[in-house]
Amino acid sequence: MREKPEPIQVIKTRRDGALLRLVDAIPYIKFMGISFERRGDELTGTMAYSDMLIGNPTLPAIHGGATAAFLETTAIIELAWSELWGKIETEKLSGAEIEELPLPILPKTIDFTTDYLAAGKPRDIYTRARINRSGRRYASVHVEAWQDNRQKIIGQATGHFLMPSKDA
Amino acid sequence: MEPALKEMVEHFATALPHCKALNMRMDLIKDAHVIMSMPYDERLIGDPATGVIHGGAISALMDSCGGASVFTHPENSSASVTLDLRIDYMRSAKPGERIFAEAHCFHVTRTVAFVRVVAWAGDQKDEPTATATGAFSFTRKKRGAE
């Protein structure tokens, strides 16, 4: 007989709990006002506008370094999340078990290249990352950032990351 | 560099809100050559397991420093924006240490400025945390207009 599907609430508690556990552990994410929303396993980042993100007060425009930082954060969270997703979904962890999980070891950035396509206006920025390749040691990730219009990206980045050793 | 320009750059670190939020400081300004730094700050930790500062905060420092080196180029005539910036991370910045960035704007055309940046922690200048290369928009002074 086929296994009965899990109740939706059990699934949501597990997935949202795991995402929160990952994101809440990182002080810099809070400092920058970054959060992540989940649809299935797809993540969308938001960097909520605040005055301290401004780099050019006369335009005004968001600091390019802040945009790059947000793109890099999105790439790292996407990689860590995809590892975590595999674990929690195979093992069907409960909310309580997720609370007990050790904090995931984060991938390390090897290099990160940001293209600036338009100035960041003083409002929220959104991001999504795509893992182009994820091997045993290295991963390559592409990230896009936009504001008003999903088709009109304001910045994009590609980075290579060193994945945490699996047998550690 | 013109005194008015020099004063503007000196206030760069405090006039730009994001630089101020990261407590950046201007350590050296010469023509097309700038050193900036920021203190270690627990709010900027990217890896809670090690206490190492997030690469993004170092990007912001290197981008600011690169931009300042373009701004102070003797042939510059206006504000510039980053076109692209590639950062290579050599090693983690030791927790607790101030982070420095040194930028050289080593070549300009009429429209583009090319920059190299090196970042290191504390007094470990010979063991860089990261290096970067960037292209910035540039508007060269008209000949004769001094």
Coordinates of C-alpha atoms in Angstrom, one line a residue:
Chain A
M1 CA 0.0 0.0 0.0
R2 CA 1.2 3.5 -0.7
E3 CA 2.3 5.6 2.2
K4 CA -0.2 8.3 3.2
P5 CA 1.0 11.8 2.3
E6 CA 2.1 13.9 5.3
P7 CA -0.3 16.5 6.5
I8 CA 0.5 19.9 5.0
Q9 CA 1.1 21.5 8.4
V10 CA 3.8 18.9 9.2
I11 CA 5.5 19.7 5.9
K12 CA 5.3 23.4 6.3
T13 CA 6.6 23.3 9.9
R14 CA 9.6 21.3 8.9
R15 CA 10.5 23.4 5.9
D16 CA 9.9 26.8 7.4
G17 CA 11.6 25.8 10.6
A18 CA 14.7 24.6 8.8
L19 CA 14.9 27.9 6.7
L20 CA 14.5 30.0 9.8
R21 CA 17.1 28.0 11.7
L22 CA 19.6 28.6 8.8
V23 CA 18.9 32.3 8.3
D24 CA 18.4 33.4 11.9
A25 CA 21.9 32.1 12.9
I26 CA 23.7 34.7 10.8
P27 CA 24.0 38.2 12.4
Y28 CA 25.0 39.9 9.1
I29 CA 21.6 38.9 7.5
K30 CA 19.8 40.7 10.3
F31 CA 22.1 43.7 10.1
M32 CA 21.3 44.1 6.4
G33 CA 17.5 43.6 6.8
I34 CA 17.6 40.6 4.5
S35 CA 14.9 37.9 4.7
F36 CA 13.9 34.8 2.6
E37 CA 10.5 33.6 1.4
R38 CA 9.9 30.0 0.4
R39 CA 7.7 28.4 -2.3
G40 CA 8.4 24.7 -2.2
D41 CA 12.2 24.7 -2.3
E42 CA 12.5 28.0 -4.2
L43 CA 13.8 30.9 -2.2
T44 CA 13.3 34.6 -2.9
G45 CA 15.4 37.1 -0.9
T46 CA 14.2 40.6 0.1
M47 CA 16.5 43.3 1.3
A48 CA 14.1 45.7 3.0
Y49 CA 15.0 49.3 2.3
S50 CA 16.6 51.3 5.1
D51 CA 18.5 54.6 4.9
M52 CA 21.8 53.0 6.0
L53 CA 21.9 51.1 2.7
I54 CA 22.4 54.3 0.7
G55 CA 25.8 54.8 -1.0
N56 CA 25.1 57.9 -3.0
P57 CA 22.9 60.4 -1.1
T58 CA 22.5 62.9 -4.0
L59 CA 20.8 60.4 -6.4
P60 CA 19.9 58.7 -4.0
A61 CA 21.1 55.1 -4.8
I62 CA 21.7 52.0 -2.8
H63 CA 25.4 51.3 -2.2
G64 CA 26.8 48.9 -4.8
G65 CA 28.6 47.1 -2.0
A66 CA 25.3 46.5 -0.2
T67 CA 23.8 45.1 -3.4
A68 CA 26.8 42.8 -3.9
A69 CA 26.6 41.7 -0.3
F70 CA 22.9 40.8 -0.7
L71 CA 23.7 38.9 -3.9
E72 CA 26.5 37.0 -2.2
T73 CA 24.3 36.2 0.9
T74 CA 21.5 34.9 -1.5
A75 CA 24.0 32.6 -3.2
I76 CA 25.3 31.2 0.2
I77 CA 21.8 30.7 1.6
E78 CA 20.7 29.0 -1.6
L79 CA 23.6 26.5 -1.4
A80 CA 23.2 25.8 2.3
W81 CA 19.4 25.5 1.9
S82 CA 19.7 23.0 -1.0
E83 CA 22.0 20.8 1.2
L84 CA 19.6 21.2 4.2
W85 CA 16.5 20.5 2.0
G86 CA 18.0 17.2 1.0
K87 CA 18.5 16.2 4.6
I88 CA 15.2 17.3 6.1
E89 CA 13.1 15.8 3.2
T90 CA 14.9 12.4 3.1
E91 CA 14.8 12.0 6.9
K92 CA 11.3 13.7 7.2
L93 CA 12.5 15.6 10.3
S94 CA 9.9 16.9 12.7
G95 CA 9.8 20.5 13.9
A96 CA 11.4 19.5 17.2
E97 CA 14.2 17.6 15.5
I98 CA 15.0 20.6 13.4
E99 CA 15.4 22.7 16.5
E100 CA 18.0 20.2 17.6
L101 CA 19.9 20.1 14.3
P102 CA 23.5 21.4 14.5
L103 CA 24.0 24.7 12.6
P104 CA 24.9 23.8 9.0
I105 CA 28.5 24.5 8.0
L106 CA 28.3 27.3 5.4
P107 CA 30.0 27.1 2.0
K108 CA 33.0 29.5 1.6
T109 CA 33.1 32.1 -1.2
I110 CA 36.1 31.5 -3.6
D111 CA 35.3 34.3 -5.9
F112 CA 32.3 36.5 -6.6
T113 CA 31.7 38.8 -9.6
T114 CA 29.0 41.4 -9.6
D115 CA 27.7 43.2 -12.7
Y116 CA 25.9 46.4 -11.9
L117 CA 23.2 47.0 -14.5
A118 CA 21.2 49.9 -12.9
A119 CA 21.4 52.0 -9.8
G120 CA 19.5 50.5 -6.9
K121 CA 16.6 52.9 -6.1
P122 CA 15.7 53.6 -2.5
R123 CA 13.3 50.7 -2.1
D124 CA 13.3 47.0 -1.5
I125 CA 15.5 44.7 -3.6
Y126 CA 14.6 41.1 -4.5
T127 CA 16.9 38.2 -5.4
R128 CA 16.8 34.7 -6.7
A129 CA 19.8 32.3 -7.1
R130 CA 20.3 29.4 -9.4
I131 CA 22.8 26.7 -8.7
N132 CA 24.5 26.0 -12.0
R133 CA 26.8 23.3 -10.8
S134 CA 27.2 21.7 -7.4
G135 CA 29.9 19.1 -7.2
R136 CA 31.5 17.4 -4.2
R137 CA 33.9 20.3 -3.6
Y138 CA 32.9 23.2 -5.7
A139 CA 29.7 24.9 -6.6
S140 CA 28.9 27.6 -9.2
V141 CA 25.9 29.9 -8.5
H142 CA 24.3 32.7 -10.5
V143 CA 22.1 35.3 -8.7
E144 CA 19.8 38.1 -10.1
A145 CA 18.5 41.2 -8.3
W146 CA 15.6 43.3 -9.3
Q147 CA 13.3 45.9 -7.8
D148 CA 10.1 47.0 -9.6
N149 CA 10.2 44.7 -12.6
R150 CA 11.3 41.1 -12.5
Q151 CA 12.4 41.4 -16.1
K152 CA 14.6 44.4 -15.5
I153 CA 17.4 43.2 -13.3
I154 CA 19.5 45.8 -11.5
G155 CA 22.4 43.5 -10.8
Q156 CA 23.6 40.0 -11.4
A157 CA 26.5 37.9 -10.0
T158 CA 28.3 34.7 -10.5
G159 CA 30.3 33.1 -7.8
H160 CA 32.3 29.9 -7.0
F161 CA 32.0 28.4 -3.6
L162 CA 33.9 25.7 -1.6
M163 CA 31.4 23.3 -0.2
P164 CA 31.8 22.0 3.4
S165 CA 33.4 18.6 3.5
K166 CA 30.7 15.9 3.7
D167 CA 32.7 13.5 5.9
A168 CA 33.6 16.2 8.5
Chain B
M1 CA 44.1 67.2 -5.9
E2 CA 42.0 70.3 -5.5
P3 CA 41.5 71.1 -1.8
A4 CA 37.6 71.1 -2.2
L5 CA 37.8 67.6 -3.8
K6 CA 40.2 66.4 -1.1
E7 CA 37.8 67.5 1.6
M8 CA 34.9 65.8 -0.1
V9 CA 36.8 62.5 -0.2
E10 CA 37.9 62.9 3.4
H11 CA 34.3 62.9 4.3
F12 CA 33.4 60.1 2.0
A13 CA 33.4 57.5 4.7
T14 CA 31.0 59.4 6.9
A15 CA 28.9 61.1 4.2
L16 CA 27.8 57.9 2.6
P17 CA 25.3 56.2 4.9
H18 CA 26.3 52.6 4.2
C19 CA 30.0 53.4 4.8
K20 CA 29.0 55.1 8.0
A21 CA 26.9 52.1 9.1
L22 CA 30.0 49.9 8.7
N23 CA 32.1 52.5 10.5
M24 CA 34.5 52.9 7.6
R25 CA 37.4 55.3 7.9
M26 CA 39.6 57.0 5.4
D27 CA 43.3 56.2 6.1
L28 CA 45.1 57.5 3.0
I29 CA 44.1 59.6 0.0
K30 CA 46.6 60.3 -2.8
D31 CA 45.9 60.7 -6.4
A32 CA 44.1 57.5 -7.6
H33 CA 45.4 55.7 -4.5
V34 CA 43.2 55.2 -1.4
I35 CA 43.3 53.2 1.8
M36 CA 40.2 52.7 3.8
S37 CA 39.4 50.5 6.8
M38 CA 36.6 49.3 9.1
P39 CA 36.6 47.8 12.6
Y40 CA 35.6 44.2 13.3
D41 CA 31.9 44.2 14.3
E42 CA 29.9 41.3 15.7
R43 CA 26.8 42.5 13.8
L44 CA 28.7 41.7 10.6
I45 CA 29.4 38.1 11.3
G46 CA 28.6 35.9 8.4
D47 CA 29.6 32.5 9.8
P48 CA 28.4 32.1 13.4
A49 CA 30.5 29.0 13.9
T50 CA 33.8 30.9 13.4
G51 CA 32.9 34.6 14.1
V52 CA 34.3 35.5 10.7
I53 CA 32.9 38.7 9.1
H54 CA 30.6 38.2 6.0
G55 CA 32.3 38.5 2.7
G56 CA 29.6 41.0 1.7
A57 CA 30.8 43.6 4.3
I58 CA 34.3 43.2 2.8
S59 CA 32.8 43.7 -0.7
A60 CA 31.3 47.0 0.5
L61 CA 34.6 48.2 1.9
M62 CA 36.5 47.2 -1.3
D63 CA 33.8 48.7 -3.6
S64 CA 33.9 52.0 -1.6
C65 CA 37.7 52.1 -1.6
G66 CA 37.8 51.3 -5.4
G67 CA 35.2 54.1 -6.0
A68 CA 37.3 56.6 -4.0
S69 CA 40.4 55.7 -6.0
V70 CA 38.6 56.6 -9.2
F71 CA 37.2 59.7 -7.7
T72 CA 40.6 61.0 -6.7
H73 CA 42.2 60.2 -10.1
P74 CA 43.8 63.5 -11.4
E75 CA 41.9 63.3 -14.7
N76 CA 38.5 62.6 -13.1
S77 CA 35.7 65.2 -13.6
S78 CA 32.6 63.6 -12.1
A79 CA 31.1 61.0 -9.8
S80 CA 31.4 57.4 -11.0
V81 CA 29.5 54.2 -10.6
T82 CA 30.7 50.6 -10.4
L83 CA 30.3 48.6 -13.6
D84 CA 31.6 45.4 -12.3
L85 CA 33.7 44.1 -9.4
R86 CA 35.3 40.7 -9.1
I87 CA 36.5 39.6 -5.7
D88 CA 38.7 36.6 -5.0
Y89 CA 38.8 35.5 -1.4
M90 CA 42.2 34.1 -0.3
R91 CA 41.5 33.5 3.4
S92 CA 39.1 34.4 6.1
A93 CA 39.6 37.7 7.9
K94 CA 40.8 36.9 11.5
P95 CA 37.9 37.7 13.9
G96 CA 38.6 40.7 16.0
E97 CA 40.9 42.4 13.5
R98 CA 40.3 45.7 11.7
I99 CA 39.9 45.2 8.0
F100 CA 41.9 47.4 5.5
A101 CA 41.4 47.9 1.8
E102 CA 43.9 49.6 -0.5
A103 CA 42.8 50.6 -4.0
H104 CA 44.7 51.8 -7.1
C105 CA 43.0 53.2 -10.1
F106 CA 45.7 52.1 -12.5
H107 CA 44.3 53.0 -15.8
V108 CA 41.6 55.3 -17.2
T109 CA 40.1 55.8 -20.7
R110 CA 37.7 58.6 -21.6
T111 CA 34.8 56.5 -20.3
V112 CA 36.1 53.7 -18.1
A113 CA 38.4 53.5 -15.0
F114 CA 40.2 50.2 -14.1
V115 CA 40.9 49.5 -10.4
R116 CA 42.7 46.9 -8.3
V117 CA 42.0 46.5 -4.6
V118 CA 43.6 44.4 -1.9
A119 CA 42.1 43.7 1.5
W120 CA 43.7 42.4 4.6
A121 CA 43.1 42.0 8.4
G122 CA 45.1 43.7 11.1
D123 CA 48.8 44.0 10.2
Q124 CA 48.7 41.0 7.8
K125 CA 49.1 43.0 4.7
D126 CA 51.4 40.3 3.1
E127 CA 48.6 37.7 3.6
P128 CA 45.6 39.3 1.9
T129 CA 42.1 38.4 2.8
A130 CA 40.8 39.2 -0.7
T131 CA 41.8 40.9 -3.9
A132 CA 39.5 42.6 -6.4
T133 CA 39.5 44.0 -9.9
G134 CA 36.8 46.4 -11.0
A135 CA 35.7 48.6 -13.8
F136 CA 34.0 52.0 -13.0
S137 CA 32.3 54.6 -15.1
F138 CA 34.6 57.5 -15.8
T139 CA 34.4 61.0 -17.3
R140 CA 37.8 62.4 -18.2
K141 CA 38.5 66.1 -17.8
K142 CA 38.4 68.0 -21.1
R143 CA 41.9 68.9 -22.2
G144 CA 42.9 72.3 -21.1
A145 CA 40.1 72.6 -18.6
E146 CA 42.0 72.7 -15.3

